[in-house]
CSV table of C-alpha atoms in Angstrom, one decimal:
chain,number,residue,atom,x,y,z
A,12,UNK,CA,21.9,-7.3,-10.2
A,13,UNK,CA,20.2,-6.1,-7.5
A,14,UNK,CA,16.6,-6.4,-5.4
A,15,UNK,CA,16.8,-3.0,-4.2
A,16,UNK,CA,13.0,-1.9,-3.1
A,17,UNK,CA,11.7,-5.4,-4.0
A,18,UNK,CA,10.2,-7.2,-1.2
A,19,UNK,CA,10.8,-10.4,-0.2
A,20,UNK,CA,9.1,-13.3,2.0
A,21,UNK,CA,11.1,-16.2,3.3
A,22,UNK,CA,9.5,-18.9,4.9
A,23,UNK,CA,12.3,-20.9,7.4
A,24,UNK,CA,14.0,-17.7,7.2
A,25,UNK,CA,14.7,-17.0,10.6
A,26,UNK,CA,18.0,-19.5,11.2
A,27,UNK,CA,20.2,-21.2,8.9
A,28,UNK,CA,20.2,-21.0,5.4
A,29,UNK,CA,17.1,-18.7,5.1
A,30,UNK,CA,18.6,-16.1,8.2
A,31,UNK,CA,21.3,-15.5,6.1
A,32,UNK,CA,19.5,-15.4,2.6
A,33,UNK,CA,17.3,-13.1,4.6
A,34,UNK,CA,21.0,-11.1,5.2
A,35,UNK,CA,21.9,-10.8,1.9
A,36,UNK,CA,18.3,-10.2,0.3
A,37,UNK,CA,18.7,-7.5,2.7
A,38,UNK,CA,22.4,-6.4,1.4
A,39,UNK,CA,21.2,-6.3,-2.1
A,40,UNK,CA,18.2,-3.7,-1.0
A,41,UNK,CA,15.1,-6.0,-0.4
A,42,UNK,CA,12.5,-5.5,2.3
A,43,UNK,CA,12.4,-9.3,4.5
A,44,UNK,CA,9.3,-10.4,5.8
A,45,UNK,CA,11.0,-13.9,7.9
A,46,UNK,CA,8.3,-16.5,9.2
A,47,UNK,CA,9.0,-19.8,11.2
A,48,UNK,CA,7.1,-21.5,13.8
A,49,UNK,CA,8.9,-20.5,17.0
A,50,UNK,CA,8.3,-17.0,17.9
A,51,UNK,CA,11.6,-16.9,19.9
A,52,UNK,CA,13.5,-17.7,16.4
A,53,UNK,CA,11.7,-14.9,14.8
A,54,UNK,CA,12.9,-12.7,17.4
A,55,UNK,CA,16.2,-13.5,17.5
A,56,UNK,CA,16.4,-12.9,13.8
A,57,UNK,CA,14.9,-9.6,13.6
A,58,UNK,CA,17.4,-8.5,15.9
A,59,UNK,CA,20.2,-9.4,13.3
A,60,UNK,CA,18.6,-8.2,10.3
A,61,UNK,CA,17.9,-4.5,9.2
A,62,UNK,CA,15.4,-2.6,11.2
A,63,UNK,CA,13.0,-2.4,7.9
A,64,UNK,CA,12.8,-6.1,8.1
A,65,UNK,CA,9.2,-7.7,9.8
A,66,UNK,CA,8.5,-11.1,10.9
A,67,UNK,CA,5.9,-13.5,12.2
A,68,UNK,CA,5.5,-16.8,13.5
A,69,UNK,CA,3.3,-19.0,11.5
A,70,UNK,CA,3.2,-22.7,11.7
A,71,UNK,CA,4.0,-23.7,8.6
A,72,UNK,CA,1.9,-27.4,9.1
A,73,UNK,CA,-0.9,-25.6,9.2
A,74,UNK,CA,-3.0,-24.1,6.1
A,75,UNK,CA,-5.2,-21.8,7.4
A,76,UNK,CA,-2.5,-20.5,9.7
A,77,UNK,CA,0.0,-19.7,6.3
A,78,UNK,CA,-3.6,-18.6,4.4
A,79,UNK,CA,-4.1,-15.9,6.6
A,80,UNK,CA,-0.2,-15.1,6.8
A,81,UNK,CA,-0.2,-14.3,3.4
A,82,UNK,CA,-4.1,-12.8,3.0
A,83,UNK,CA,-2.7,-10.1,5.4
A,84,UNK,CA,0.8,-9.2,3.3
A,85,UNK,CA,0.7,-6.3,0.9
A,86,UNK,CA,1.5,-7.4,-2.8
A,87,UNK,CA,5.5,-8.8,-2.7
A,88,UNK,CA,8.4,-10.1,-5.1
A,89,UNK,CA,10.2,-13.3,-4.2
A,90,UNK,CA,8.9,-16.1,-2.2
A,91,UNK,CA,11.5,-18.1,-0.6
A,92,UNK,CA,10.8,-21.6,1.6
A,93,UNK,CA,13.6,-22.7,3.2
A,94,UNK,CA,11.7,-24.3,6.4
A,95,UNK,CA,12.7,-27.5,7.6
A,96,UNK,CA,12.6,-29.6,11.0
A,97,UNK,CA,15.9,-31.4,12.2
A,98,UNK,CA,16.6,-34.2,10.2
A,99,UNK,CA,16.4,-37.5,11.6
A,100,UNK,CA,17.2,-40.8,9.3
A,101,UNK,CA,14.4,-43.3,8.9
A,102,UNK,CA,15.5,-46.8,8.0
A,103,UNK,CA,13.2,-48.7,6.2
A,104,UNK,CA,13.2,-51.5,8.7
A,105,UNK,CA,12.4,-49.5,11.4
A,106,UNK,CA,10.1,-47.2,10.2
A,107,UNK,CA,7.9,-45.0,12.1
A,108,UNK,CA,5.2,-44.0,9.1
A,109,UNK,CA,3.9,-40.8,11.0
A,110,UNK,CA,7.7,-39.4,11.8
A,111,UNK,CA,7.4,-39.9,8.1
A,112,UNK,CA,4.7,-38.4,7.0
A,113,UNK,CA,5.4,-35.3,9.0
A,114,UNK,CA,8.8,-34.8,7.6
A,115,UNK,CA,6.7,-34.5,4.1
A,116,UNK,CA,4.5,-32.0,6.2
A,117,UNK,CA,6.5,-29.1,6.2
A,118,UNK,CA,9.4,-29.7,3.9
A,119,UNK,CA,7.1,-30.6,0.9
A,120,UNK,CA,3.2,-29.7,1.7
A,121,UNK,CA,4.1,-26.8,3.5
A,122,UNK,CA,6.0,-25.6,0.8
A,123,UNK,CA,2.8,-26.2,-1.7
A,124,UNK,CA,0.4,-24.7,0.5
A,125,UNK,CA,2.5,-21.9,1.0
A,126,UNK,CA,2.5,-21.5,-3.6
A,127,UNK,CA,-1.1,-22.1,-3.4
A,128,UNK,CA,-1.9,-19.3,-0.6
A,129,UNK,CA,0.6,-16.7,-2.1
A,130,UNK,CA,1.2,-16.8,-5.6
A,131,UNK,CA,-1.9,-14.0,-6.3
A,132,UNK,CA,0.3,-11.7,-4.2
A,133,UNK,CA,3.3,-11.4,-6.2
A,134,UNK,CA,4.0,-9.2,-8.5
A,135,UNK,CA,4.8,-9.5,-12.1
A,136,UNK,CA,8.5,-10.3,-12.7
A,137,UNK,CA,8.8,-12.0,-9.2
A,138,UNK,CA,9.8,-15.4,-8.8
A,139,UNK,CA,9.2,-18.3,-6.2
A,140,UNK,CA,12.2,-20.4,-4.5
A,141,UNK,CA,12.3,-23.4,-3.0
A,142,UNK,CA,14.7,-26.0,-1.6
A,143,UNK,CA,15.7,-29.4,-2.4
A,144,UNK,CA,18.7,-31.7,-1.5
A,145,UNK,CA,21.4,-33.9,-3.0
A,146,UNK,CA,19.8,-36.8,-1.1
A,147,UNK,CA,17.3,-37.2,-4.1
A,148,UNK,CA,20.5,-37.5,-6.6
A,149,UNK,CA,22.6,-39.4,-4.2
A,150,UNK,CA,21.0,-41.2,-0.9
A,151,UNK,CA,22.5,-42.7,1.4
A,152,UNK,CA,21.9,-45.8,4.1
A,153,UNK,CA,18.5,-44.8,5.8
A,154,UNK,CA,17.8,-41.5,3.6
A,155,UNK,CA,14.7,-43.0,1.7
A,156,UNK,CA,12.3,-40.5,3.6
A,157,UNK,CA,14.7,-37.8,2.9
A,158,UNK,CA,15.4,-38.1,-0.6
A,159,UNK,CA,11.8,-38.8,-1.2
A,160,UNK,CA,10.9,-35.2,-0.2
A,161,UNK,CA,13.9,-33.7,-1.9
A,162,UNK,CA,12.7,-35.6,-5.7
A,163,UNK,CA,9.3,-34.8,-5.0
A,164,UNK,CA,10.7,-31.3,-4.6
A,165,UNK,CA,12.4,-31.5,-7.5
A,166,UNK,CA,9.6,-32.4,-9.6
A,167,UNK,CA,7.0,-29.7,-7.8
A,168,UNK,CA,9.6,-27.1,-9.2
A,169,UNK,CA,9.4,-28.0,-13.0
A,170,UNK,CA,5.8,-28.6,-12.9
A,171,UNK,CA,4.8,-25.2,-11.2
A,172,UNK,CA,7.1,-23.5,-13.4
A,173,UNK,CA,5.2,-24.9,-16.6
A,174,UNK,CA,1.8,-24.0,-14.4
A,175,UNK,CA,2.4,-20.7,-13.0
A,176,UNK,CA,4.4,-19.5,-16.1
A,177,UNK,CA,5.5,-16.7,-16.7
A,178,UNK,CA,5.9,-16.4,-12.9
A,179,UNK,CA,9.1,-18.0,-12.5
A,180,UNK,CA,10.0,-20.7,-10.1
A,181,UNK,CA,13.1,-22.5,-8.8
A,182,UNK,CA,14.9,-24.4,-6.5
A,183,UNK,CA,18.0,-24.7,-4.7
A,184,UNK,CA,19.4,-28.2,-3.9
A,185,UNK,CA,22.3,-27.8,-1.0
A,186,UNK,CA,24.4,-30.4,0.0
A,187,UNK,CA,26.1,-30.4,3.6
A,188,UNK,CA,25.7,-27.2,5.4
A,189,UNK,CA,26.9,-26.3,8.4
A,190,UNK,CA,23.2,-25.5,10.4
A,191,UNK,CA,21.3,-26.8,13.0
A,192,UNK,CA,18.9,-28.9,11.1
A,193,UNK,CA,21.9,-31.8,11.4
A,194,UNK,CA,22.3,-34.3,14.4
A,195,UNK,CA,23.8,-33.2,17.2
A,196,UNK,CA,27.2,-34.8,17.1
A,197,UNK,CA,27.3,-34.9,13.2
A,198,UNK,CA,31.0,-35.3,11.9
A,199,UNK,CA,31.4,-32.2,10.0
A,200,UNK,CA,35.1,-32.8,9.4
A,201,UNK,CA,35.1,-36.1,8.3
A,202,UNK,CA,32.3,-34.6,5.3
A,203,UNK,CA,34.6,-32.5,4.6
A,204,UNK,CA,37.4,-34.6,3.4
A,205,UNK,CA,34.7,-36.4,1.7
A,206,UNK,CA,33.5,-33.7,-1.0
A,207,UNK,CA,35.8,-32.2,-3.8
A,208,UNK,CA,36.2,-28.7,-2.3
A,209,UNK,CA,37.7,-30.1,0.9
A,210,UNK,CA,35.4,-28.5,3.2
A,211,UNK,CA,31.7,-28.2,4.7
A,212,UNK,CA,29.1,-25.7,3.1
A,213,UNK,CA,28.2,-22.4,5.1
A,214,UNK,CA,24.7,-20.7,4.9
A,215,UNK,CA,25.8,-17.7,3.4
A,216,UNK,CA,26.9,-20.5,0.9
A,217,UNK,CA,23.6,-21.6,-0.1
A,218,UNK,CA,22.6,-18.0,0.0
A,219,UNK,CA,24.1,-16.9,-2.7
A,220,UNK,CA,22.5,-19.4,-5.1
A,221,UNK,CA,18.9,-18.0,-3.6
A,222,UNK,CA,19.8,-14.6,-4.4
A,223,UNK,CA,21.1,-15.1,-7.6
A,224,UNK,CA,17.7,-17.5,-8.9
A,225,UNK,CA,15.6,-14.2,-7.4
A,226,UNK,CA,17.6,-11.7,-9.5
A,227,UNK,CA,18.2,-14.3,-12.8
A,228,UNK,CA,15.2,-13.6,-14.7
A,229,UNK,CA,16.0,-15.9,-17.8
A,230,UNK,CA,16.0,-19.0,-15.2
A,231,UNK,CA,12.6,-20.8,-14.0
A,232,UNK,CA,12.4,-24.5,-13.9
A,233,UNK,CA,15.7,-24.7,-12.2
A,234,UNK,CA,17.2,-26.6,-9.6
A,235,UNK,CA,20.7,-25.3,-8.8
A,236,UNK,CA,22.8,-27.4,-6.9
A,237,UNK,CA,25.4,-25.9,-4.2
A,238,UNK,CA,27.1,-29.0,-2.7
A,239,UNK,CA,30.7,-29.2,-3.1
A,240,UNK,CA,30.7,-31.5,-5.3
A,241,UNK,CA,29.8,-34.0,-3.1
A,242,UNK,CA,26.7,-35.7,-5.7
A,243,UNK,CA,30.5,-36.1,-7.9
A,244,UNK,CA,31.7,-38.6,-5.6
């Protein structure tokens, strides 16, 4: 399969998971169009991906900024949201509603506002992507915030597929990747010996499962989980 001449947007796709689905969008033959909040991670992204690729900052939090984003795109493929702020546990005793409630800002309504203000720009047999997490099928200690966004993520997927059918719309649920969005000081080696396939996810990882929902047209609905195994255990 292949996305050659296809065009695709990715929202968060400037570091992390969405640079290097940006990379191999890119590998396979898509145009990127990468969009984050921080014009300095746009930058540094275009200079790693292929000199057809464009990119913008946008802040995500904001629905007029990601309106106009997409009002001034020319008609696309694949829409990809991978954006996400650093993650930060939020115990229930301690908790600090707002730190909440701006977590759900960009890696949930963000991700809705950005369906609502671009699904008239893509094309027939095009599909929408976003992301969820194996917190919503196996918290943890001080994840409730966290897995809340990644269920309700879960659930946004199978609803907009029934409502936006037959555009097609998935999700891809990592587990532990190796990006910045974890605590500084996160044991990555001690995860490791914690999930079946002995070691820590990469990016180009998680990637792979983006790619594949964007070129798999019998699939929509979908959550595909790439986690080591770790939901197993």
């Amino acid at each position: 399969m292949t996305l050659q001449d296809q065009r695709v947007v990715l929202l968060g796709g400037t570091s992390g998971i969405g640079l290097a689905t940006a990379r191999l969008a890119a590998d396979h033959g898509a145009t990127v169009i990468v969009a984050s909040s921080n014009p300095s991670s746009v930058k540094r992204a275009l200079a790693e991906l292929p000199a057809t690729a464009s990119g913008t900052a946008v802040d995500l939090t904001d629905p007029a900024a990601v309106t106009d984003f997409f009002a001034g795109l020319d008609p696309f493929d694949h829409l990809v949201y991978t954006a996400g702020e650093a993650l930060s546990l939020l115990e229930v005793r301690s908790l600090d509603l707002a730190r909440a409630r701006q977590a759900f800002e960009l890696r949930y309504f963000g991700a809705l506002q950005a369906v609502h203000a671009s699904v008239s720009k893509i094309r027939p047999g095009g599909s929408i992507v976003l992301t969820s997490g194996t917190a919503a099928d196996r918290p943890a200690a001080g994840w409730s915030v966290a897995a809340s966004i990644c269920g309700a993520a879960d659930s946004l997927v199978r609803s907009l597929a029934v409502e936006l059918a037959p555009l097609r719309v998935n999700a891809v649920k990592p587990g532990i990747v190796r990006t910045p969005l974890w605590p500084d000081g996160f044991d990555y080696d001690a995860a490791a010996e914690s999930v079946p396939v002995g070691r820590i996810g990469e990016p180009e990882d998680i990637a792979e499962a983006y790619v594949f929902l964007m070129n798999q047209h019998y699939a929509t609905g979908s959550i595909v989980t790439v986690g080591g195994g770790n939901v197993l255990v």
